XYZ file of C-alpha atoms in Angstrom:
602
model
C -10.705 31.003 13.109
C -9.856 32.838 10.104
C -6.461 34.069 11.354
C -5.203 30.313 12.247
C -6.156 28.830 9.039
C -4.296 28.582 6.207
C -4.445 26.585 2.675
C -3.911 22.836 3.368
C -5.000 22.632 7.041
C -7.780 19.989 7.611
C -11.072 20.908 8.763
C -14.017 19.386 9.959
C -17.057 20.632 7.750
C -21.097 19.918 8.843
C -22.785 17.852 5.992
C -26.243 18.294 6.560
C -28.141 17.875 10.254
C -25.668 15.456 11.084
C -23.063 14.392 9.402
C -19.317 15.710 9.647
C -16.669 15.432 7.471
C -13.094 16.186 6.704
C -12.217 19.215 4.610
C -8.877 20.229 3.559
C -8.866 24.234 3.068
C -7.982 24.863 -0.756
C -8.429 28.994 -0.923
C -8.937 31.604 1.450
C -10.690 35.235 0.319
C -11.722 38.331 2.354
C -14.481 38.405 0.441
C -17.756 37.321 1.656
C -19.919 35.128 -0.257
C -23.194 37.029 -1.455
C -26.786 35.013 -2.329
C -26.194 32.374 -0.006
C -26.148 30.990 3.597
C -22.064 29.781 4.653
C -21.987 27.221 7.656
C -19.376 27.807 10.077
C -16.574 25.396 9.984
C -16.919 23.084 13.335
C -12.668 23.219 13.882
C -9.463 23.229 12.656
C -7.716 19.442 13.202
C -4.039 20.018 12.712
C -1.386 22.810 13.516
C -0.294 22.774 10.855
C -1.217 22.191 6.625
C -0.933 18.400 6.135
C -1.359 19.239 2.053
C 1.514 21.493 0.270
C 1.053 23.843 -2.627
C 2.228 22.592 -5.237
C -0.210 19.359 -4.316
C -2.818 21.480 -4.497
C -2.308 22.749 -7.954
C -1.299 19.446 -9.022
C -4.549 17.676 -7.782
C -6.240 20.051 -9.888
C -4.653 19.541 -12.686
C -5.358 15.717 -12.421
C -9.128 16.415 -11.637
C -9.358 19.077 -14.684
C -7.406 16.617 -17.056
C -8.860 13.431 -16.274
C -12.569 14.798 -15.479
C -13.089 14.098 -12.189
C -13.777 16.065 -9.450
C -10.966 17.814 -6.835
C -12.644 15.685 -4.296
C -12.656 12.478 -5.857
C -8.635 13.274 -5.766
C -8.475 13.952 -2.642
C -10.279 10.709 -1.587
C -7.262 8.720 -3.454
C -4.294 10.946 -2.651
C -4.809 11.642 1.301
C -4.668 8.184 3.433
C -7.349 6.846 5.010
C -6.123 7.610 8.743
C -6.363 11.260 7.864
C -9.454 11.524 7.032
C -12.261 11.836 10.000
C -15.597 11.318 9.622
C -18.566 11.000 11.424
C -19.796 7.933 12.543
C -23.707 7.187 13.047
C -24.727 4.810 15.994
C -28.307 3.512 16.927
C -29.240 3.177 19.919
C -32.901 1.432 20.995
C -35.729 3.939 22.554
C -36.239 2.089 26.224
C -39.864 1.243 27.016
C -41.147 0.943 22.911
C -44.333 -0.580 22.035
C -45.372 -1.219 18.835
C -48.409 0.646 17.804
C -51.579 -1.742 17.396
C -52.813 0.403 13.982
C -49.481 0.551 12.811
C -47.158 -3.108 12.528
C -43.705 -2.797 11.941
C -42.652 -3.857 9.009
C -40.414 -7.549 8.664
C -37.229 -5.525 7.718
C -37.777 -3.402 11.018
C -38.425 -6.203 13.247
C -35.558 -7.494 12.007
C -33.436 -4.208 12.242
C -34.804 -3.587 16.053
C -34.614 -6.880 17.175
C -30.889 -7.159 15.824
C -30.312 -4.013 17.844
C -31.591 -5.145 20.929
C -30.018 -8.658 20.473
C -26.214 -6.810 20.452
C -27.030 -6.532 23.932
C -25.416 -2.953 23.366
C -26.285 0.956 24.347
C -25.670 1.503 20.424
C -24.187 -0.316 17.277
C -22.730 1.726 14.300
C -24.638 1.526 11.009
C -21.643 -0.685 9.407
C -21.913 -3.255 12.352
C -25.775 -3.333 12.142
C -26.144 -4.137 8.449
C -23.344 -6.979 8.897
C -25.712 -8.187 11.711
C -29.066 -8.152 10.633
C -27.875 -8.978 6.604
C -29.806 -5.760 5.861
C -27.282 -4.058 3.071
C -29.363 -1.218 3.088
C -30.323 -0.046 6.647
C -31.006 3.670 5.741
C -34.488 3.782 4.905
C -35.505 1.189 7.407
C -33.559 3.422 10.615
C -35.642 6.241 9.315
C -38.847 4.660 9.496
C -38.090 3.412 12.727
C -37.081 6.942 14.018
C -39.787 8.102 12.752
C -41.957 5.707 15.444
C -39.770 6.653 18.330
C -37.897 3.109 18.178
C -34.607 4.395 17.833
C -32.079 7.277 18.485
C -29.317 8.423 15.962
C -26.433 9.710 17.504
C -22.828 10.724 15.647
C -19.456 10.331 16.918
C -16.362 12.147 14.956
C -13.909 8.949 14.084
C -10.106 9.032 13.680
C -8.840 6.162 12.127
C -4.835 6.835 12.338
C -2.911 6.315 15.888
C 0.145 6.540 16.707
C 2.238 3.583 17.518
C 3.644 4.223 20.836
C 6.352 2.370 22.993
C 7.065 2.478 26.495
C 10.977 3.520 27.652
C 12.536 2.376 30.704
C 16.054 4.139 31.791
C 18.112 4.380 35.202
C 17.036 7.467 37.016
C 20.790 7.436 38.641
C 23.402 9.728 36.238
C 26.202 8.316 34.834
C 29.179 8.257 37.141
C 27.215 8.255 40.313
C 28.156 5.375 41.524
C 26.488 6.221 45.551
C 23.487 6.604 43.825
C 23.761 3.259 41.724
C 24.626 1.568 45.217
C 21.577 2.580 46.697
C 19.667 1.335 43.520
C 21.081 -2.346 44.411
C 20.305 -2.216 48.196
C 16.923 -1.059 47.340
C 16.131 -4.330 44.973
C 18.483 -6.853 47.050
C 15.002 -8.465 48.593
C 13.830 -8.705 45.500
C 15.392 -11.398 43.000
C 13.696 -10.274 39.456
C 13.757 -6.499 40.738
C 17.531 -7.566 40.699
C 17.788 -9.428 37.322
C 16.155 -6.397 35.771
C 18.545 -3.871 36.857
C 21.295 -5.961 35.838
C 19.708 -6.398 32.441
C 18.819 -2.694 32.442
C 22.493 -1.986 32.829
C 23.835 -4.114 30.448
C 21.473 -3.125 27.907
C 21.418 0.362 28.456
C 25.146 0.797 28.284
C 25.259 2.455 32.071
C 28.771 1.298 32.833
C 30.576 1.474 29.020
C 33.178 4.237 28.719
C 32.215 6.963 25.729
C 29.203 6.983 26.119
C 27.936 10.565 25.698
C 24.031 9.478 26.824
C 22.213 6.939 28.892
C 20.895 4.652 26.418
C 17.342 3.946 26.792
C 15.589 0.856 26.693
C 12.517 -0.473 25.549
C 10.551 -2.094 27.951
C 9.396 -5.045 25.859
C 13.402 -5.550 25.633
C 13.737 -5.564 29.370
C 11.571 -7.641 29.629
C 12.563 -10.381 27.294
C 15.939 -10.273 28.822
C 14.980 -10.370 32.111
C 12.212 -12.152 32.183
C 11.025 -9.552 34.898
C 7.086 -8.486 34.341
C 5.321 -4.785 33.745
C 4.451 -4.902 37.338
C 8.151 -5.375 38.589
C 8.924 -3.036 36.723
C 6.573 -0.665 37.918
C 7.446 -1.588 41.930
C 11.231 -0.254 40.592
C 9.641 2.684 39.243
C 7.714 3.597 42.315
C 11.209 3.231 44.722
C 12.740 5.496 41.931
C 15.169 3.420 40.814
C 13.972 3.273 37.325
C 11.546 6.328 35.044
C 9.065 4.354 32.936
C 7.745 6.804 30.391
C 5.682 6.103 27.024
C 6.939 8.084 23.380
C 5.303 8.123 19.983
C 7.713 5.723 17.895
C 7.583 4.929 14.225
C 6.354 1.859 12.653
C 9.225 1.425 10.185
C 12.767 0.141 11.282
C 15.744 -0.283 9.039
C 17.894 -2.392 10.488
C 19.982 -3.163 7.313
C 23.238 -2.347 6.184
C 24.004 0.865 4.245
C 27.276 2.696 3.152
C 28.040 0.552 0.622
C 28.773 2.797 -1.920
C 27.646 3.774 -4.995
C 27.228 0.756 -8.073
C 30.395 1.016 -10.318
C 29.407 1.357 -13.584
C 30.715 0.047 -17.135
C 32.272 2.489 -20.079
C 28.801 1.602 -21.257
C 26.869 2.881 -18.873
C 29.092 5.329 -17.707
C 28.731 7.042 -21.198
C 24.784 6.821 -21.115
C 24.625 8.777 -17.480
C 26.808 11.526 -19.188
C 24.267 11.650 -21.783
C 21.030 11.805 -19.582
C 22.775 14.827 -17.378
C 23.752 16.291 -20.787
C 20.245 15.594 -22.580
C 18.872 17.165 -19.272
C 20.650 20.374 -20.109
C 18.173 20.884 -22.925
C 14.934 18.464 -21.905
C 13.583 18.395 -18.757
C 11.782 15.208 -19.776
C 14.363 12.309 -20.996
C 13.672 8.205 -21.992
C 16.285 5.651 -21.176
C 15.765 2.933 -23.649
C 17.813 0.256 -22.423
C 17.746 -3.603 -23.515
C 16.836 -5.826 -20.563
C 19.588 -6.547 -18.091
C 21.807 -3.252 -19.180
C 21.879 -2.167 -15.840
C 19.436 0.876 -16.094
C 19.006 0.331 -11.981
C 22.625 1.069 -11.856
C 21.828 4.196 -13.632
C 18.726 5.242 -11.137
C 20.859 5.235 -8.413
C 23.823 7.094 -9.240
C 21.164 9.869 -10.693
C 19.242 9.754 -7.175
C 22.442 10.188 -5.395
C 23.131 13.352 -7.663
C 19.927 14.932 -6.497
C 20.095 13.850 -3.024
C 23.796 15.522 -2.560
C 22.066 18.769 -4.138
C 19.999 18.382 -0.684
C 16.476 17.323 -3.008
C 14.176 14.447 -3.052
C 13.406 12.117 -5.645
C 10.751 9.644 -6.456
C 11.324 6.657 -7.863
C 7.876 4.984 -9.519
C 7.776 1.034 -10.409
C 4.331 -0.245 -12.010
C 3.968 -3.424 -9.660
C 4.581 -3.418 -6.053
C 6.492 -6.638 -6.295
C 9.235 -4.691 -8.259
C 9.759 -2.231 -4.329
C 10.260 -5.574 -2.755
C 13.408 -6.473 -5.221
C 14.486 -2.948 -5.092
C 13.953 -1.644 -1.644
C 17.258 -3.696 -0.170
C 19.092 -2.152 -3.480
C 18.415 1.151 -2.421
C 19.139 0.170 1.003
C 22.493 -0.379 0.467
C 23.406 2.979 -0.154
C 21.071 5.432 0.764
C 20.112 3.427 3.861
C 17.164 4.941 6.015
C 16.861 7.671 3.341
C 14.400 5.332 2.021
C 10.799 5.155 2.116
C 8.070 2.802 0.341
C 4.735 3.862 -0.440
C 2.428 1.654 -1.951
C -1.386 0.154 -1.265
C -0.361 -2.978 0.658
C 0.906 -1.153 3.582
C -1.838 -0.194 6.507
C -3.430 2.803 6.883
C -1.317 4.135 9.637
C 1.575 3.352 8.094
C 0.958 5.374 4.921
C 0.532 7.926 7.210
C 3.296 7.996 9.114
C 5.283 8.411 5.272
C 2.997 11.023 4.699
C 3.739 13.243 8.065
C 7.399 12.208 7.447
C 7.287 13.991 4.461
C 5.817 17.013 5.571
C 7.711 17.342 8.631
C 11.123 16.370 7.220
C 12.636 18.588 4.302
C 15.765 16.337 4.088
C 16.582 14.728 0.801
C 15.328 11.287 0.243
C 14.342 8.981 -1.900
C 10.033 7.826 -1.942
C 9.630 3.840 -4.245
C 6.658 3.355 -4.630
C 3.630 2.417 -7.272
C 1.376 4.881 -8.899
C -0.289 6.472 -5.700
C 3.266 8.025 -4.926
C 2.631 10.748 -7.325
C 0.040 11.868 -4.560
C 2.552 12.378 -1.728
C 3.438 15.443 -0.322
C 6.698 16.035 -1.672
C 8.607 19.623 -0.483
C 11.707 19.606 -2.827
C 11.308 17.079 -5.558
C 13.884 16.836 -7.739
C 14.032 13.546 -9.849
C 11.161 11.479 -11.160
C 11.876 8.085 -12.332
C 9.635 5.960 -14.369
C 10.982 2.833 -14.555
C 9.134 0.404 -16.777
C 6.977 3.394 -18.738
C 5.184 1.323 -20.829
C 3.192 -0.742 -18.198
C -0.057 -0.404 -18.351
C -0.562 -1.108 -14.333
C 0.082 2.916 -14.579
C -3.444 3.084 -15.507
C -5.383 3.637 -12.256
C -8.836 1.896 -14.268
C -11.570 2.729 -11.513
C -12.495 4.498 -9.343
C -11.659 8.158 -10.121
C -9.127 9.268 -11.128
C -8.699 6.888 -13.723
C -5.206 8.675 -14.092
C -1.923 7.454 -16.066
C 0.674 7.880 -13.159
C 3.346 7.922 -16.255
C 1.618 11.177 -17.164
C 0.618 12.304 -13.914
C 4.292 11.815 -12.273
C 5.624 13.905 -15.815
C 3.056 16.792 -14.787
C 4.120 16.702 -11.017
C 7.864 16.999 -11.968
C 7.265 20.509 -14.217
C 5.523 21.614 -11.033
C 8.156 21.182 -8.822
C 11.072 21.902 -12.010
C 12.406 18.540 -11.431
C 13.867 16.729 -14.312
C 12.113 13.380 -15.301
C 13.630 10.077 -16.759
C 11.179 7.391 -18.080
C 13.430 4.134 -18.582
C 11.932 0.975 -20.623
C 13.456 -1.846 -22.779
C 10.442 -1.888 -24.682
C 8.685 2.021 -24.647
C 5.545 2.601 -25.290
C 4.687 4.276 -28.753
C 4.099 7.771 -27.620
C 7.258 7.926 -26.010
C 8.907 6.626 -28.343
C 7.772 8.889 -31.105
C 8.121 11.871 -28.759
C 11.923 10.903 -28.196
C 12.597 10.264 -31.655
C 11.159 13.558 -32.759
C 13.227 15.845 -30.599
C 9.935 16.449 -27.928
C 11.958 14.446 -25.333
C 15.792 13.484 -24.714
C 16.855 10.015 -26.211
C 19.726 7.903 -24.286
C 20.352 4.426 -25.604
C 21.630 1.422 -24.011
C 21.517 -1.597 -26.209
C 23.605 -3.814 -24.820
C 23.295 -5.896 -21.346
C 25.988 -5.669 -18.481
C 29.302 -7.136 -18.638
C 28.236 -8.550 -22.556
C 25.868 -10.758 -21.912
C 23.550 -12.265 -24.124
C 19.449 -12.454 -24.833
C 17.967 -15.343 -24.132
C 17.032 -17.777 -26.745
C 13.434 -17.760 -27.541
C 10.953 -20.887 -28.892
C 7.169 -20.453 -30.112
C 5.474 -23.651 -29.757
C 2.426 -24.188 -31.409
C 0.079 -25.977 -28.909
C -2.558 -26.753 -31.124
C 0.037 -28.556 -33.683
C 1.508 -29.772 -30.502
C -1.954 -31.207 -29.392
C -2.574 -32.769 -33.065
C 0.642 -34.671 -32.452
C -0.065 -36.019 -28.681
C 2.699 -33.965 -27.935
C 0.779 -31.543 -25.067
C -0.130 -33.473 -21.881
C -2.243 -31.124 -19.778
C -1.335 -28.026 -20.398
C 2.334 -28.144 -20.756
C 3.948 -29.096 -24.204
C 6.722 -32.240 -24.362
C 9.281 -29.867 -24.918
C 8.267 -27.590 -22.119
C 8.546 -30.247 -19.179
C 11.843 -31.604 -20.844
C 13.014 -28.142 -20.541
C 12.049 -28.179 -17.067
C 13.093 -31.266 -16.382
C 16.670 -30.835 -17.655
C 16.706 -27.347 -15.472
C 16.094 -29.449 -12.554
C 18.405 -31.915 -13.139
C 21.133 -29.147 -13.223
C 20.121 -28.094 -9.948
C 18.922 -24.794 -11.402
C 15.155 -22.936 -11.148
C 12.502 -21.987 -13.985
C 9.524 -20.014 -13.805
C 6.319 -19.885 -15.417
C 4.040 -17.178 -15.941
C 0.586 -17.076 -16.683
C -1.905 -14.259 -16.239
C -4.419 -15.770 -15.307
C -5.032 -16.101 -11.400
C -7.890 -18.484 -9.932
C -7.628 -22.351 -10.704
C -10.299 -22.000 -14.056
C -11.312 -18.742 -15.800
C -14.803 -20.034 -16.704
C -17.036 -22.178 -15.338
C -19.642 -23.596 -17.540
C -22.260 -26.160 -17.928
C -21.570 -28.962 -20.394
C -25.010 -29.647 -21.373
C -26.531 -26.051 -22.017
C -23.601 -23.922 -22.046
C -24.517 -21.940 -19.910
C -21.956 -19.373 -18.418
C -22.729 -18.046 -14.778
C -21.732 -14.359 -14.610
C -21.348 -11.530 -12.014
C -24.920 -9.911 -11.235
C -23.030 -6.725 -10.624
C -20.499 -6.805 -13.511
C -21.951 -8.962 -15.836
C -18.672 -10.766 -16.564
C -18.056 -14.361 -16.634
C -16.670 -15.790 -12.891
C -12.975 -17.289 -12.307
C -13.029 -20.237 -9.955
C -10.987 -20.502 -6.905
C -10.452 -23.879 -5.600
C -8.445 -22.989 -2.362
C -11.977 -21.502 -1.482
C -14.720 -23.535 -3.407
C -16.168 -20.002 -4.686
C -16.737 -18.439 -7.938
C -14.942 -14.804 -7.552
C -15.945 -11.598 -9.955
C -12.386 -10.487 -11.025
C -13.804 -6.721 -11.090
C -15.962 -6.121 -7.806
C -14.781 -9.550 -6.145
C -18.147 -10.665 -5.542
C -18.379 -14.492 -4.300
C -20.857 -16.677 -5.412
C -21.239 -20.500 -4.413
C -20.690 -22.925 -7.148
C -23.931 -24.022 -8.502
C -24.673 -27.923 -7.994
C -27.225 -27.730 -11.172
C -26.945 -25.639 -13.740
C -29.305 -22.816 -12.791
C -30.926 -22.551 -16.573
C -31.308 -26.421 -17.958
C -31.570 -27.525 -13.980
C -28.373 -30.241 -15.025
C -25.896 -31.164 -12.635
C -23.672 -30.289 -15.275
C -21.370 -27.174 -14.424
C -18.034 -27.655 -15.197
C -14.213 -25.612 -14.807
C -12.580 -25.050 -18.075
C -9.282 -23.422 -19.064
C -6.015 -22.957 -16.369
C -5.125 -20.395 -14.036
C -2.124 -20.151 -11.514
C -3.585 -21.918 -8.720
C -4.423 -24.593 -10.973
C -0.756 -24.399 -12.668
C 0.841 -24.621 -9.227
C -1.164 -28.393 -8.975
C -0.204 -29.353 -12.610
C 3.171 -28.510 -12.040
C 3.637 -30.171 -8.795
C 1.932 -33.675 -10.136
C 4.078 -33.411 -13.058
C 8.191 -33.169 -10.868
C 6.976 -34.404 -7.546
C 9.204 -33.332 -4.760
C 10.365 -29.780 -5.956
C 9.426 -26.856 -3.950
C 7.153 -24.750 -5.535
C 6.334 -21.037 -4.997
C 3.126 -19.061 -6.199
C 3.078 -15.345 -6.560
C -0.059 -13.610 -7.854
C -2.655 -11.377 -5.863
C -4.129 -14.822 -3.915
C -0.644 -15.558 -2.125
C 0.377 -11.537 -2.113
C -2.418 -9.736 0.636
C -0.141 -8.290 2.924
C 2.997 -6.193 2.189
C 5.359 -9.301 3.439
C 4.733 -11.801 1.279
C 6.107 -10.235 -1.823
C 9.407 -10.088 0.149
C 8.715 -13.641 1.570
C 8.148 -15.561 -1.453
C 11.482 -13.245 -3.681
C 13.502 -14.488 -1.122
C 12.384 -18.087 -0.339
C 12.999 -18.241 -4.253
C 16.616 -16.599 -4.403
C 17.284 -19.236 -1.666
């Protein structure tokens, strides 16, 4: 075992009598450890070190810097699917009786009876507690085991698989036209054994000129086109007309178009990309203040194509994943399948699929993604970009790390002697000062592309607004006029608000009483689309009280306006107009950013 390891390979560990868990092999030594007893590690999961070097030393820097510990890093770097842990099942003891002196108790009844009523050999802990509404099962399984009413078993648990698509292609060569004969008199009884080969050959590209290969073809495809079924397939197989065969595939497809060349810049920002290479030449770390709408994405990408020619990778870090939707297809247009997104929304499998590209790809590309990026296994990095520095959605709040990604990615870039821009129109004050005073490069681009000019801005004070009977609801007079004359233009407006839910407080109008999170012990944001009360923090529901559970009025009321509730206000207010919500409610999978951007630049 200790030949074949090396630093970086996952292991499975045992954790006690029965428990097994993932390790990931940080050090090796030839010394042996002295005053205590070493367990043997159970095996070695992967050929090969799914964690890099410099990864290592860079988680623990993060754990050292931001006190935490190296595993609570590793339990937010490494996906989910690559971690395997045991699994505990129950399983009921056949022929029980209760014991006469000894009565279970109501929580094992409960627990047992549960069990038995799954109808099951054995039901994992996590399924059991959602059963039985028993959050806490582990005392009452070991009271239970130890009465002989139930066996513990443990089952080692992958959670990432490989998305895999069967293949159908001619088994007859190209140019062998006896053999594609045969193929035809062989299917002739059959009608759909027929279609398919025709479609197979069509789709396949069997009888076009140039081609080098026999094009393959999925079988979902051949089927669709066809309309032929697995099993005729499978009857073409078996005469050997056709070779059916399954292949691990990967879950993301480009299918846009790329080559179109590199953004031509302005004088403007021409000059400013001269400056970063040349403020490069004596800071490693430089900030791109540019005014909004200068065209500092231009800039990224001309700066990622100079690192990708010089055969490195780059990262690219935005502070919201809504910002990879809008720039993704940006990207796409020039560096094409080059590439990848990384960011919480997607599955587990499919952050790992990025991950083993990573590792098993050296090729220069380009990684957008949110904060987690910084975790990736990155071979040659040679650009980090931190676009929008100043964002506090950086700050990774809780669980550990609580890390600033701004920081972190500034850390990870030294490792790996990349050079790191931070770009903002409005930096944070550390940067700032640290660019000012010579600690970091300073490039400047103050004016937006092609001349254009700021908006116009207007304060309107809502409560002299209010005193005037000039707010109805919560939008001002001069607001919906606004609107209103935007609409009549045929043109869009958006409003922001950051406040999601329909009401930010509920409260009772009699007592004033404030119902509040028994975990967090924060106020609760109704949600109308669901009729709950949500905790912002832990996302507890809790059912709207009909009486106020202190003065026992039925007097709880909503107060104040969130998005959900803005979305009704605004569409009582210009019936008719299509409307378009985007906050965390209307954003759970990793479509819907994409959906909603583009329903709106419709």
């Amino acid at each position: 075992m200790e030949n074949s390891l090396g630093v970086g390979h996952r292991v499975i560990v045992p954790f006690g009598r029965r428990k097994s868990y993932t390790g990931i092999v940080s050090a090796l030594t030839p010394l042996e450890p002295i005053g205590y007893e070493v367990k043997e590690i159970a095996m070695r999961i992967d050929d090969r070190p799914i964690v890099r070097h410099p990864q290592l030393k860079f988680w623990n820097w993060v754990a050292d810097y931001y006190l935490c510990t190296p595993g609570e890093v590793y339990k937010a770097a490494v996906p989910a699917g690559l971690k395997i842990e045991s699994e505990t099942f129950i399983s009921p003891v056949p022929g029980f009786e209760e014991d006469e002196n000894y009565r279970l108790s109501t929580r094992e009844l409960a627990l047992l009876e549960g069990l038995l009523a799954t109808g099951e050999k054995r039901v994992s802990l996590d399924s059991l507690a959602r059963k039985t509404g028993i959050t806490t099962v582990g005392p009452v399984v070991n009271s239970l085991l130890a009465r002989n009413a139930v066996m513990v078993s443990e089952n080692l648990v992958e959670r990432y698989h490989a998305r895999k698509e069967t293949y159908v292609r001619l088994s007859a060569a190209r140019g062998d036209s006896d053999a594609l004969h045969a193929a035809f008199d062989a299917v002739k009884k059959g009608s759909k054994q027929e279609s398919a080969l025709l479609a197979l050959i069509e789709l396949s590209g069997f009888m076009r000129q140039g081609l080098a290969e026999l094009n393959e073809v999925t079988r979902t495809a051949l089927m669709e086109r066809s309309g032929a079924t697995s099993t005729v397939i499978a009857a073409m197989a078996k005469k050997g007309i056709v070779e059916v065969y399954t292949r691990k595939v990967s879950r993301f497809s480009y299918f846009g178009v790329s080559g179109g060349g590199l953004p031509k810049l302005t004088d403007i920002q021409g000059a400013a990309l001269d400056k970063v290479h040349k403020s490069w030449l004596e800071k490693d770390i430089t900030l791109l203040h540019g005014v909004t709408s200068s065209g500092k994405t231009e800039l990224y990408i001309h700066l990622i194509d100079y690192v990708m020619r010089h055969g490195r990778q780059a990262l690219y870090l935005v502070p919201e994943i809504a910002l990879t939707t809008q720039l993704t297809s940006r990207l796409q247009m020039v560096f094409g399948d080059k590439v990848l997104i990384y960011h919480s929304r997607f599955s587990d499998n499919e952050r790992v699929e990025i991950w083993n590209r990573l590792l098993d790809d050296p090729s220069p590309c380009v990684v957008i993604g949110a904060r987690s990026s910084v975790f990736l296994p990155f071979g040659s990095l040679g650009l980090v970009i931190v676009d929008e520095e100043h964002e506090s959605a950086y700050k990774q709040q809780d669980p550990a790390p609580r890390y600033n990604a701004r920081d972190a990615a500034v850390v990870l870039a030294s490792m790996h002697g990349a050079k790191t821009l931070l770009g903002s129109a409005t930096p944070s004050v550390e940067t700032y000062w640290k660019a000012v005073n010579g600690r970091y490069g300073l490039v400047e681009l103050l004016e937006r592309y092609e001349g254009g000019q700021l908006p116009e801005m207007r304060l309107v004070d809502m409560t002299l607004a209010r005193k005037k009977g000039e707010v109805k609801g919560i939008f001002s007079d001069e607001l919906r006029e606004e609107v209103s004359g935007a609409l009549g233009r045929g043109m869009q407006s958006i409003l922001f608000l950051n406040r999601r839910g329909y009401a930010p407080v509920a409260r009772c109008k009699m007592c004033g009483f404030v119902p509040k999170c028994d975990h967090c012990d924060v106020s609760l944001t109704y949600h109308r689309r669901i009729d709950k009360l949500l905790c912002h923090y832990c996302g507890s529901p809790y059912a709207v009280p009909d009486v106020c559970p202190a003065c026992k009025e039925p007097g709880i009321e909503v107060l104040g306006y969130g998005t959900e509730r803005i979305e009704e206000e605004v569409d009582s207010c210009f019936p008719g107009v299509a409307i378009a919500r985007l906050d965390l409610d209307t954003t759970r999978n990793k479509d819907s950013y994409e959906n909603i951007i583009d329903d709106f630049s419709r």
